[in-house]
PDB file of C-alpha atoms and ligand atoms in Angstrom:
ATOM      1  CA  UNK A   1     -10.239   9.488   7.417  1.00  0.00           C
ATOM      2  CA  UNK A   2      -6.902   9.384   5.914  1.00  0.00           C
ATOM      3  CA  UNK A   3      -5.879  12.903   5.743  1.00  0.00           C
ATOM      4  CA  UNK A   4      -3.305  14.718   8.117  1.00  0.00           C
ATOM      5  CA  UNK A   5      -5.982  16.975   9.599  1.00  0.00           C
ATOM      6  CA  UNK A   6      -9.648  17.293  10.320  1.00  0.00           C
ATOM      7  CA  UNK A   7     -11.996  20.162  10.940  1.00  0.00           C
ATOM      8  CA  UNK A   8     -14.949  19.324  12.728  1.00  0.00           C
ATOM      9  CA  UNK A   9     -17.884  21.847  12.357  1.00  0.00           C
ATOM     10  CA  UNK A  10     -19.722  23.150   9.001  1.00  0.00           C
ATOM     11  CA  UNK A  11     -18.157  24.912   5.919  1.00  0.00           C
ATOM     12  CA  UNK A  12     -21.029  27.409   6.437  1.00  0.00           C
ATOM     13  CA  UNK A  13     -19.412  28.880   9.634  1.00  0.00           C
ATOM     14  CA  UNK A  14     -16.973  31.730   8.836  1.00  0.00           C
ATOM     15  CA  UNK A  15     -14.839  30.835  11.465  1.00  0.00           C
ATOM     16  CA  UNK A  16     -14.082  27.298   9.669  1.00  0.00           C
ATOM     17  CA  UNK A  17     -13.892  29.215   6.106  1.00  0.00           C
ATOM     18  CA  UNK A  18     -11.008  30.656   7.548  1.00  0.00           C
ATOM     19  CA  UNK A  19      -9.256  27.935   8.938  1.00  0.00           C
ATOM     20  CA  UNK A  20      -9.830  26.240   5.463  1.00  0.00           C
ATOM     21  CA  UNK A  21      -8.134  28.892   3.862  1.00  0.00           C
ATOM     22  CA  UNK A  22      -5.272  28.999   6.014  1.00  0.00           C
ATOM     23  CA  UNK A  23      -4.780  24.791   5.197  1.00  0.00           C
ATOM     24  CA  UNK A  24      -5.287  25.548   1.733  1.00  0.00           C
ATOM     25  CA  UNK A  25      -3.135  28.188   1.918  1.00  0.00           C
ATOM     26  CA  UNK A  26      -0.133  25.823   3.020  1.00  0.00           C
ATOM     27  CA  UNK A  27      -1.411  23.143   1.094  1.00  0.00           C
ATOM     28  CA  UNK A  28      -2.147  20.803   3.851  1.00  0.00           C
ATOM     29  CA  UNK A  29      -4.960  18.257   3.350  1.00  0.00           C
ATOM     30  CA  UNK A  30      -7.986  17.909   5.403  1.00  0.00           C
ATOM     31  CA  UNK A  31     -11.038  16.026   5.967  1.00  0.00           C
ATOM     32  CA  UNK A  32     -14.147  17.632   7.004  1.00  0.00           C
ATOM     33  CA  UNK A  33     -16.635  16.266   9.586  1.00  0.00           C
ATOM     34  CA  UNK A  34     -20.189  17.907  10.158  1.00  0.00           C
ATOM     35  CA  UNK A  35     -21.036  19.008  13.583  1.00  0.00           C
ATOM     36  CA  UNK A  36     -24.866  19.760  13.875  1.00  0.00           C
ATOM     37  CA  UNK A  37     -24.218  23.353  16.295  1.00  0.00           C
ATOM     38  CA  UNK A  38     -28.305  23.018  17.127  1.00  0.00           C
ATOM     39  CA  UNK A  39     -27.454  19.417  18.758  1.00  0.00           C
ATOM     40  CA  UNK A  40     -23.417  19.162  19.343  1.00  0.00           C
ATOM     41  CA  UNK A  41     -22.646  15.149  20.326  1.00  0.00           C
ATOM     42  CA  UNK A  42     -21.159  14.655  23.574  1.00  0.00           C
ATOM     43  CA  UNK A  43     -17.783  13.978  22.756  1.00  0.00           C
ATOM     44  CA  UNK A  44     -17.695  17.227  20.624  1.00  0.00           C
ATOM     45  CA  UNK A  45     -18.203  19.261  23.677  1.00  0.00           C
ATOM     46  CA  UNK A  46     -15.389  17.676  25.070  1.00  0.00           C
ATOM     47  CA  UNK A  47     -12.928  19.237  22.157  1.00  0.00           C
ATOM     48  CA  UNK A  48     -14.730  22.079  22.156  1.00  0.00           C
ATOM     49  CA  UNK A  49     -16.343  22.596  25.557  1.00  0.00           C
ATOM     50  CA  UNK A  50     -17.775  27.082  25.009  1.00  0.00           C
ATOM     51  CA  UNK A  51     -20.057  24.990  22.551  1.00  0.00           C
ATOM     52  CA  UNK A  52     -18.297  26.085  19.116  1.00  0.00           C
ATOM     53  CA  UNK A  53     -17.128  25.071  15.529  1.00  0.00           C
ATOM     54  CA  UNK A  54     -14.617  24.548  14.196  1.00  0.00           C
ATOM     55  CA  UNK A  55     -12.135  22.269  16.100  1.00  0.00           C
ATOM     56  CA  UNK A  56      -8.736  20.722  14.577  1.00  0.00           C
ATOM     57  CA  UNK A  57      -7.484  17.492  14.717  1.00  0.00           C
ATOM     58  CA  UNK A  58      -3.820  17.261  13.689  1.00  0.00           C
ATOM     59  CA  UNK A  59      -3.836  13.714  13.457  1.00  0.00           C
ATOM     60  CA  UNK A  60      -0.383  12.861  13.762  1.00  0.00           C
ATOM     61  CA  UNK A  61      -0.225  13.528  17.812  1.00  0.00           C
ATOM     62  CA  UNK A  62      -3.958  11.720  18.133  1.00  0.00           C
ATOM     63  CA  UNK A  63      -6.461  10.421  16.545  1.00  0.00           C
ATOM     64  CA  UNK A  64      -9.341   9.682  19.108  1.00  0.00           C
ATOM     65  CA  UNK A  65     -11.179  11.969  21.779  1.00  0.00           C
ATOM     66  CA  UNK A  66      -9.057  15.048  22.757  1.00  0.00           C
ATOM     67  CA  UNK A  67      -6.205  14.149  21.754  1.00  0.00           C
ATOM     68  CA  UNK A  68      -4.740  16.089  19.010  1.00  0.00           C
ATOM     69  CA  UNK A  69      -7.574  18.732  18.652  1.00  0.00           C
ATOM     70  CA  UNK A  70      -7.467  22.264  18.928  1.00  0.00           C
ATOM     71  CA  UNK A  71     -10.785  24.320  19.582  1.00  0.00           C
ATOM     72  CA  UNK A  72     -10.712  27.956  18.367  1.00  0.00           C
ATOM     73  CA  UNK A  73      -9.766  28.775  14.997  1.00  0.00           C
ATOM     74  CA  UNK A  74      -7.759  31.513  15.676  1.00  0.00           C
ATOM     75  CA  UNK A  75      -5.793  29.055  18.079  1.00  0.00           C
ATOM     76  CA  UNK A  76      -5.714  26.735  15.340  1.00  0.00           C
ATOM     77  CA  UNK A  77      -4.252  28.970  12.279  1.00  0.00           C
ATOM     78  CA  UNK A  78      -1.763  29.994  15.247  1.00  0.00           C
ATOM     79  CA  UNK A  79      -0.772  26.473  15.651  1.00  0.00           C
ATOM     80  CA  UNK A  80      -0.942  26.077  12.017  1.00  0.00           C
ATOM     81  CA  UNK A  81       1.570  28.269  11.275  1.00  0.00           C
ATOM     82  CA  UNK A  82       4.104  27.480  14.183  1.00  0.00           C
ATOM     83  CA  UNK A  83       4.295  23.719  12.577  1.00  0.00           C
ATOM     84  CA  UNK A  84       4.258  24.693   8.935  1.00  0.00           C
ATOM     85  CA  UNK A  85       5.876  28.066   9.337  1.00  0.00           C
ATOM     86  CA  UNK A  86       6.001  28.155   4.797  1.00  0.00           C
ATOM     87  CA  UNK A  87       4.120  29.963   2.986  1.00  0.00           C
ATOM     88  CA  UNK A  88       3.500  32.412   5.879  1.00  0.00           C
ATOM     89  CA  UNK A  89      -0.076  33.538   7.220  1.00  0.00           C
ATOM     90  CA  UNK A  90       1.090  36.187   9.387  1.00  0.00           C
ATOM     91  CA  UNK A  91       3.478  38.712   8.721  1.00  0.00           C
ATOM     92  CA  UNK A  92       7.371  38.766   9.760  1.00  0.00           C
ATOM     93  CA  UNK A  93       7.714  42.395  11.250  1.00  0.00           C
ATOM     94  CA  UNK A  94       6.463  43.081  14.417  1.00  0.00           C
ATOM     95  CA  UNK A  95       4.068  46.340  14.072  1.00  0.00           C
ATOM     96  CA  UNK A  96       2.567  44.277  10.929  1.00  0.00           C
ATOM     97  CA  UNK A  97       1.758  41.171  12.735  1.00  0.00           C
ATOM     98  CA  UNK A  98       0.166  43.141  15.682  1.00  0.00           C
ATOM     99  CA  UNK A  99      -2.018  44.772  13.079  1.00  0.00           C
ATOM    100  CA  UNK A 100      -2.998  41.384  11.446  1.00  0.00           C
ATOM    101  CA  UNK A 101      -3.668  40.189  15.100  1.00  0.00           C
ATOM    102  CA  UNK A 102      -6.032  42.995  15.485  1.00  0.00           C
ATOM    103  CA  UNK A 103      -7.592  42.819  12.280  1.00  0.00           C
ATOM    104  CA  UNK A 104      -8.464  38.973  12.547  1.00  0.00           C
ATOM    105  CA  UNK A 105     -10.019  40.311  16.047  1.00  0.00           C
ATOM    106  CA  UNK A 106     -11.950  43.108  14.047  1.00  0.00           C
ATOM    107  CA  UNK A 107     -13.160  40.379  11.958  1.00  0.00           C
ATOM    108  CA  UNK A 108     -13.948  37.717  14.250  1.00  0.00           C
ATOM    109  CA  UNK A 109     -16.076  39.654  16.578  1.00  0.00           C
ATOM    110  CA  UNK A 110     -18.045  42.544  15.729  1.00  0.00           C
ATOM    111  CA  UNK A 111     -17.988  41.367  11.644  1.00  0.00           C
ATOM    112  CA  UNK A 112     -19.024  38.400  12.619  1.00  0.00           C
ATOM    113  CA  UNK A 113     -21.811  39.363  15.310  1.00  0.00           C
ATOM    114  CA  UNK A 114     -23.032  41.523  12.064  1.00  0.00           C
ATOM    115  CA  UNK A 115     -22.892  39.707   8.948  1.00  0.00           C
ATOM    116  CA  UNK A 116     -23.474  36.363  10.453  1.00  0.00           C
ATOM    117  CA  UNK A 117     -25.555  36.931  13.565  1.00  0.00           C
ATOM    118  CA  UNK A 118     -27.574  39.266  12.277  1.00  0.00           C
ATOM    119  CA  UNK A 119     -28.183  38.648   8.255  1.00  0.00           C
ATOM    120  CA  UNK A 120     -26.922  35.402   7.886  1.00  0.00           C
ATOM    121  CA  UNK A 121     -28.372  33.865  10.905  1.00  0.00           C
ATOM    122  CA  UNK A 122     -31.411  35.136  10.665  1.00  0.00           C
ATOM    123  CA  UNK A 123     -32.299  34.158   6.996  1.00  0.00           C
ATOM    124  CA  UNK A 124     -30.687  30.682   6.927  1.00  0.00           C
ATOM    125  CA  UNK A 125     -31.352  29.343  10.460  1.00  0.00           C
ATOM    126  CA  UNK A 126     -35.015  30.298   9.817  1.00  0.00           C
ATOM    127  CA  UNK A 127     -34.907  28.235   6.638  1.00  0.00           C
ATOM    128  CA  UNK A 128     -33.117  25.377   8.272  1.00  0.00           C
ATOM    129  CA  UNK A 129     -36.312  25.118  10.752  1.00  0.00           C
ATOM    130  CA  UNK A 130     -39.126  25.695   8.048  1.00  0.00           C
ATOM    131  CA  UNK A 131     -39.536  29.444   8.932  1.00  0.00           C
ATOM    132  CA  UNK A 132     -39.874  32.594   7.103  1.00  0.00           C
ATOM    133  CA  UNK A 133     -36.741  34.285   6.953  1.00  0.00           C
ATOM    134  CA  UNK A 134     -36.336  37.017   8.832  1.00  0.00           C
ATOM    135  CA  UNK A 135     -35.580  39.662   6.354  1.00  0.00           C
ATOM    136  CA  UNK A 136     -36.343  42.678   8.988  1.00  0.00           C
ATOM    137  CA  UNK A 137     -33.387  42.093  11.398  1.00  0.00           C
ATOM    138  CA  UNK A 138     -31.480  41.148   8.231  1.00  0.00           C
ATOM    139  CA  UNK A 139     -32.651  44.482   6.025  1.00  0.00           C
ATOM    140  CA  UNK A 140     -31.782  46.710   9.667  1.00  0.00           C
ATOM    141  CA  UNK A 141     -27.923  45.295  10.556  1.00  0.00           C
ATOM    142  CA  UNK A 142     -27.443  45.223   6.592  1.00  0.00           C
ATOM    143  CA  UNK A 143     -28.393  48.815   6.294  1.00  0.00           C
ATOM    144  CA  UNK A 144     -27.475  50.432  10.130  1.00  0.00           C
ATOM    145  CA  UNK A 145     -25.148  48.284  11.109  1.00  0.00           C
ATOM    146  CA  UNK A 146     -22.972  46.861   8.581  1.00  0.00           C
ATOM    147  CA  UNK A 147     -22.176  50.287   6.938  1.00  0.00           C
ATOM    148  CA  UNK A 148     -19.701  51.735   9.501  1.00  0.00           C
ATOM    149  CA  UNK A 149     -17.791  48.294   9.961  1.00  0.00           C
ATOM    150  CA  UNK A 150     -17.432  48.613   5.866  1.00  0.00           C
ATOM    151  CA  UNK A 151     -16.341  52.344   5.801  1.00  0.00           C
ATOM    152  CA  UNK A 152     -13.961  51.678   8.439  1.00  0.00           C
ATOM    153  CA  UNK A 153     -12.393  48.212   6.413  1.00  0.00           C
ATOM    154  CA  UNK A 154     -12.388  50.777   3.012  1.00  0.00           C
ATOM    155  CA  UNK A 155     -10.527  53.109   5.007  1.00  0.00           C
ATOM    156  CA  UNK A 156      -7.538  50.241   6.167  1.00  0.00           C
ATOM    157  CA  UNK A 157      -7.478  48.841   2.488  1.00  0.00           C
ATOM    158  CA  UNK A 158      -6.785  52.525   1.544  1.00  0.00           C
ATOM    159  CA  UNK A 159      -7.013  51.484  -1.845  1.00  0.00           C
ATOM    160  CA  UNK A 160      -4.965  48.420  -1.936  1.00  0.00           C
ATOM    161  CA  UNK A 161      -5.421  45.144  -2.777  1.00  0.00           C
ATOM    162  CA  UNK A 162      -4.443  43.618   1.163  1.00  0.00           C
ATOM    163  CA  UNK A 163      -4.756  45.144   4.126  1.00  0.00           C
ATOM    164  CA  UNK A 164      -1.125  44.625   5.352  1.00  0.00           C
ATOM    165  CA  UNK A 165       1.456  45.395   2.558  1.00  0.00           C
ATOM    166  CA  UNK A 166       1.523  43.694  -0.394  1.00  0.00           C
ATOM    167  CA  UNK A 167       1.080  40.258   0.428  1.00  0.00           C
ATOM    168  CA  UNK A 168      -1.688  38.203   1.483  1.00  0.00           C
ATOM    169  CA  UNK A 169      -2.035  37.214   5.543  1.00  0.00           C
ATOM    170  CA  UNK A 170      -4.252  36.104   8.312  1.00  0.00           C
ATOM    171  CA  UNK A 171      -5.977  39.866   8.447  1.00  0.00           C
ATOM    172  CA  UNK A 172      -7.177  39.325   4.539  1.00  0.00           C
ATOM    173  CA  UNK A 173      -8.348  35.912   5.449  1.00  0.00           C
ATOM    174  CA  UNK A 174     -10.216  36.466   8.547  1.00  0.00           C
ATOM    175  CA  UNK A 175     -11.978  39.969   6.862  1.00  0.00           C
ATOM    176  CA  UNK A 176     -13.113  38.034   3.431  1.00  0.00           C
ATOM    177  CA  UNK A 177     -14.022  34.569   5.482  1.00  0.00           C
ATOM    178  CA  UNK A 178     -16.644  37.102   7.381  1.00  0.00           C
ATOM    179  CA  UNK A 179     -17.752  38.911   4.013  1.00  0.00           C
ATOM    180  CA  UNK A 180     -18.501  36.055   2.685  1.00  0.00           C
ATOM    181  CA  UNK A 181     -20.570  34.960   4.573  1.00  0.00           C
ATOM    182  CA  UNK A 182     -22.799  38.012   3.463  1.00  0.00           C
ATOM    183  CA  UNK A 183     -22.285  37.557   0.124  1.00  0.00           C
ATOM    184  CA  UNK A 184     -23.032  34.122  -0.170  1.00  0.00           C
ATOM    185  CA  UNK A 185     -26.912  35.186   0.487  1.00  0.00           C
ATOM    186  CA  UNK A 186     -27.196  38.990  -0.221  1.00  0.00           C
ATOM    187  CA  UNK A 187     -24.547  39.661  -2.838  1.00  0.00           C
ATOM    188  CA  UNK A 188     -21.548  42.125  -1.804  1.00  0.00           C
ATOM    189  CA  UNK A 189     -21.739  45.806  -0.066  1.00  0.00           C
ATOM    190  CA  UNK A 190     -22.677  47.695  -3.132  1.00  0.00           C
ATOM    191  CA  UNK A 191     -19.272  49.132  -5.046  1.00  0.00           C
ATOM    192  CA  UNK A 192     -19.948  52.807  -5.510  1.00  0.00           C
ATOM    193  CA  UNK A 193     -19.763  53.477  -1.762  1.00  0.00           C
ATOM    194  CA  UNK A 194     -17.131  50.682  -1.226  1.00  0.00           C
ATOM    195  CA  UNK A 195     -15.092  50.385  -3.925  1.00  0.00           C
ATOM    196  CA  UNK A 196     -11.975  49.127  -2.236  1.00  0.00           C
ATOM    197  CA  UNK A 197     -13.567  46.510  -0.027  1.00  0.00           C
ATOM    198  CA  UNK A 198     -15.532  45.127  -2.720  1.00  0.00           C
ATOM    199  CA  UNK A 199     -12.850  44.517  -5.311  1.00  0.00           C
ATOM    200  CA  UNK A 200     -10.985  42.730  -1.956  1.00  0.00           C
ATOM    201  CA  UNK A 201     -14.090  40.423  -1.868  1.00  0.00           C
ATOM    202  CA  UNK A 202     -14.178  39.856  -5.336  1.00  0.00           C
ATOM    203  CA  UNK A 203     -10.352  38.688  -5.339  1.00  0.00           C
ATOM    204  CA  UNK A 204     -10.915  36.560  -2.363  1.00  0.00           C
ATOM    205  CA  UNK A 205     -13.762  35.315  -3.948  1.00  0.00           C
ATOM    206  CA  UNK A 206     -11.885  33.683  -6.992  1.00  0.00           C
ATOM    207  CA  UNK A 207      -8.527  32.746  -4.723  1.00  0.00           C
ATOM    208  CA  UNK A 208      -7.578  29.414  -4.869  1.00  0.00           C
ATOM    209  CA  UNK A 209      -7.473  28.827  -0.966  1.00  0.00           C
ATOM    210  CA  UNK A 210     -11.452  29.840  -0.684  1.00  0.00           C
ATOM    211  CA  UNK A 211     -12.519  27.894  -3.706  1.00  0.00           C
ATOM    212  CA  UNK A 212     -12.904  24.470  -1.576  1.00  0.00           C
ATOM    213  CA  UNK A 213     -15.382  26.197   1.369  1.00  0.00           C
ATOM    214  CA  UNK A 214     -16.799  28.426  -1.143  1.00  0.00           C
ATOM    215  CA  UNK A 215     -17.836  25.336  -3.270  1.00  0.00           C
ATOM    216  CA  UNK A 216     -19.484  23.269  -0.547  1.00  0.00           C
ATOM    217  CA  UNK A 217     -21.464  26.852   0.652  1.00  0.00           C
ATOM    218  CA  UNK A 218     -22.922  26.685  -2.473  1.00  0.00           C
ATOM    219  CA  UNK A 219     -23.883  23.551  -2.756  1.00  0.00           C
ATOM    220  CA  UNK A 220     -25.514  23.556   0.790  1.00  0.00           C
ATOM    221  CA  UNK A 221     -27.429  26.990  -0.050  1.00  0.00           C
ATOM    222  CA  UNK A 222     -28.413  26.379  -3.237  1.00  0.00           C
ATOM    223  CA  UNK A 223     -32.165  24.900  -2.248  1.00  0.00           C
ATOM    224  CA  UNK A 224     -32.461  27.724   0.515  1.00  0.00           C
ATOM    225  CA  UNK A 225     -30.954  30.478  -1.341  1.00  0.00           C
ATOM    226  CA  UNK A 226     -32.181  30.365  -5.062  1.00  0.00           C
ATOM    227  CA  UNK A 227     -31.580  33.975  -5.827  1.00  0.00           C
ATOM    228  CA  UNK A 228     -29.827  36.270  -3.549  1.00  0.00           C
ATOM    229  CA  UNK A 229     -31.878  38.544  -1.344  1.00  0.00           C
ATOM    230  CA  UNK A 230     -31.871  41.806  -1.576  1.00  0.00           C
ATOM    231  CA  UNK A 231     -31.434  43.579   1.315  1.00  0.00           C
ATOM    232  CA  UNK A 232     -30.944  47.336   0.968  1.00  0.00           C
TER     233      UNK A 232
HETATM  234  N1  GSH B   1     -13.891  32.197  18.517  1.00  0.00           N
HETATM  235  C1  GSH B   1     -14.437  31.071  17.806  1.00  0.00           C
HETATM  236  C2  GSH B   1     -15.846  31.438  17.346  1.00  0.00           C
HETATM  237  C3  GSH B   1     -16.546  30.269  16.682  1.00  0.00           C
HETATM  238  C4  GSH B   1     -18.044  30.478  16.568  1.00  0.00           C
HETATM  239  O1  GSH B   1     -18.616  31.423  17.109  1.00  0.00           O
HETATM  240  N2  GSH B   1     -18.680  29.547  15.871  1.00  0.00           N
HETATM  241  C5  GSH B   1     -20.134  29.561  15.740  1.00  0.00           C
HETATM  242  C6  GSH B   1     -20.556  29.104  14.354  1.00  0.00           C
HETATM  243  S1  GSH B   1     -20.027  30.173  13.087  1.00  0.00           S
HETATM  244  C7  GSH B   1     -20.732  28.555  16.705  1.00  0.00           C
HETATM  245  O2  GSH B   1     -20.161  27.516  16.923  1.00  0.00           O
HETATM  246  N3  GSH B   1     -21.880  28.839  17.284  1.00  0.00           N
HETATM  247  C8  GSH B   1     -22.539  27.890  18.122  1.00  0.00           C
HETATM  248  C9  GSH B   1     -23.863  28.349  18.575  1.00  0.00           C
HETATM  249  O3  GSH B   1     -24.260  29.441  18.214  1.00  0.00           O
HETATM  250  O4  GSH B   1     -24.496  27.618  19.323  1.00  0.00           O
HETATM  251  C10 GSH B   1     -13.519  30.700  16.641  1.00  0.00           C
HETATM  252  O5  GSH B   1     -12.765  31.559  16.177  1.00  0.00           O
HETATM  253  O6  GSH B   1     -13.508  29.535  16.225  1.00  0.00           O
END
């Protein structure tokens, strides 16, 4: 490893796509280590000990065990900006950063439950253990669930091209890392309904900060996920 950071975990996870982006985003280099999340090693639990990926190692304050590692990866873009404060992830006035707080929080829990418990989850993990996919949970949160947490996103872009301003922050990155994850298997919310939101994703989607997870998520999908599914 001879980078300044690593990120344990897997570039499928949404939560690491965003740390990723935030590195990218301040041009710091990292190395990536895989963490299998069915079967986390023992001394991953201990970096990470509520059982999740990603975690950061900032190698410069340690390079073995705990030391230097950061669980959390809203903990860890925090930390990431406090020691590299330039170019900023978060934004400088006050109302605007508690907004970005909250709409990393949006993203992180109930996008996240959605689009990655219940359509990416379901399809991939399925395929990772030689089963079926299970396109009916997918097909319900895609088409119940999903809908109201894209109408209310469509409303916050109100037609611009961030979410905060007119600059790019930690809300934007959080929001598209959880997209993606949808799209990388079942295409984008479909643009006549969401016309906002999905010119967001497509942006996002050909940023340089993303282009680094987005490549290795394709390359790991490419055998499960020939064609995207179509879920409406
Ligand atoms: N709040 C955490 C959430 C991380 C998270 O939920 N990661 C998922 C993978 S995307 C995980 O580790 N799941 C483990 C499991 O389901 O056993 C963060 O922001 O890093």
């Amino acid at each position: 490893m001879t980078a300044p950071y690593i990120l344990y975990g897997s570039p499928l996870s949404p939560f690491q796509r965003k740390a990723e982006a935030v590195l990218a985003l301040k041009g710091l280099d990292y190395d990536c280590v895989a963490i299998n999340i069915m079967a986390m090693p023992d001394w991953y639990l201990e970096i990470s000990p509520l059982a999740r990926i990603p975690a950061l190692r900032d190698m410069s304050i340690g390079t073995e065990g705990t030391a230097g590692t950061i669980a959390d990866s809203s903990a860890m873009c925090g930390y990431l900006e406090k020691k590299c404060p330039q170019p900023s992830a978060y934004p400088d006035d006050p109302f605007l950063y508690g907004r970005a707080l909250w709409l990393e929080e949006y993203a992180d829990s109930v996008l996240a439950m959605n689009g990655g418990g219940g359509v990416f989850r379901p399809i991939i993990f399925s395929a990772m253990t030689g089963k079926e996919p299970d396109l009916e949970t997918a097909r319900k949160t895609w088409n119940e669930k999903l809908p109201p947490l894209w109408d209310y996103l469509e409303g916050q872009l109100d037609g611009g091209k961030y979410f905060l301003g007119d600059k790019l922050s930690i809300a934007d990155i959080s929001i598209a890392a959880q997209l993606m994850q949808t799209d990388l298997i079942a295409g984008p919310p479909d643009p006549a309904q969401w016309p906002a939101l999905t010119a967001f994703l497509e942006a996002m989607n050909a940023h340089d900060i993303f282009q680094r997870n987005l490549t290795a998520c394709n390359k790991m999908l490419a055998k499960m996920v020939p064609e995207k599914f179509d879920l409406s």
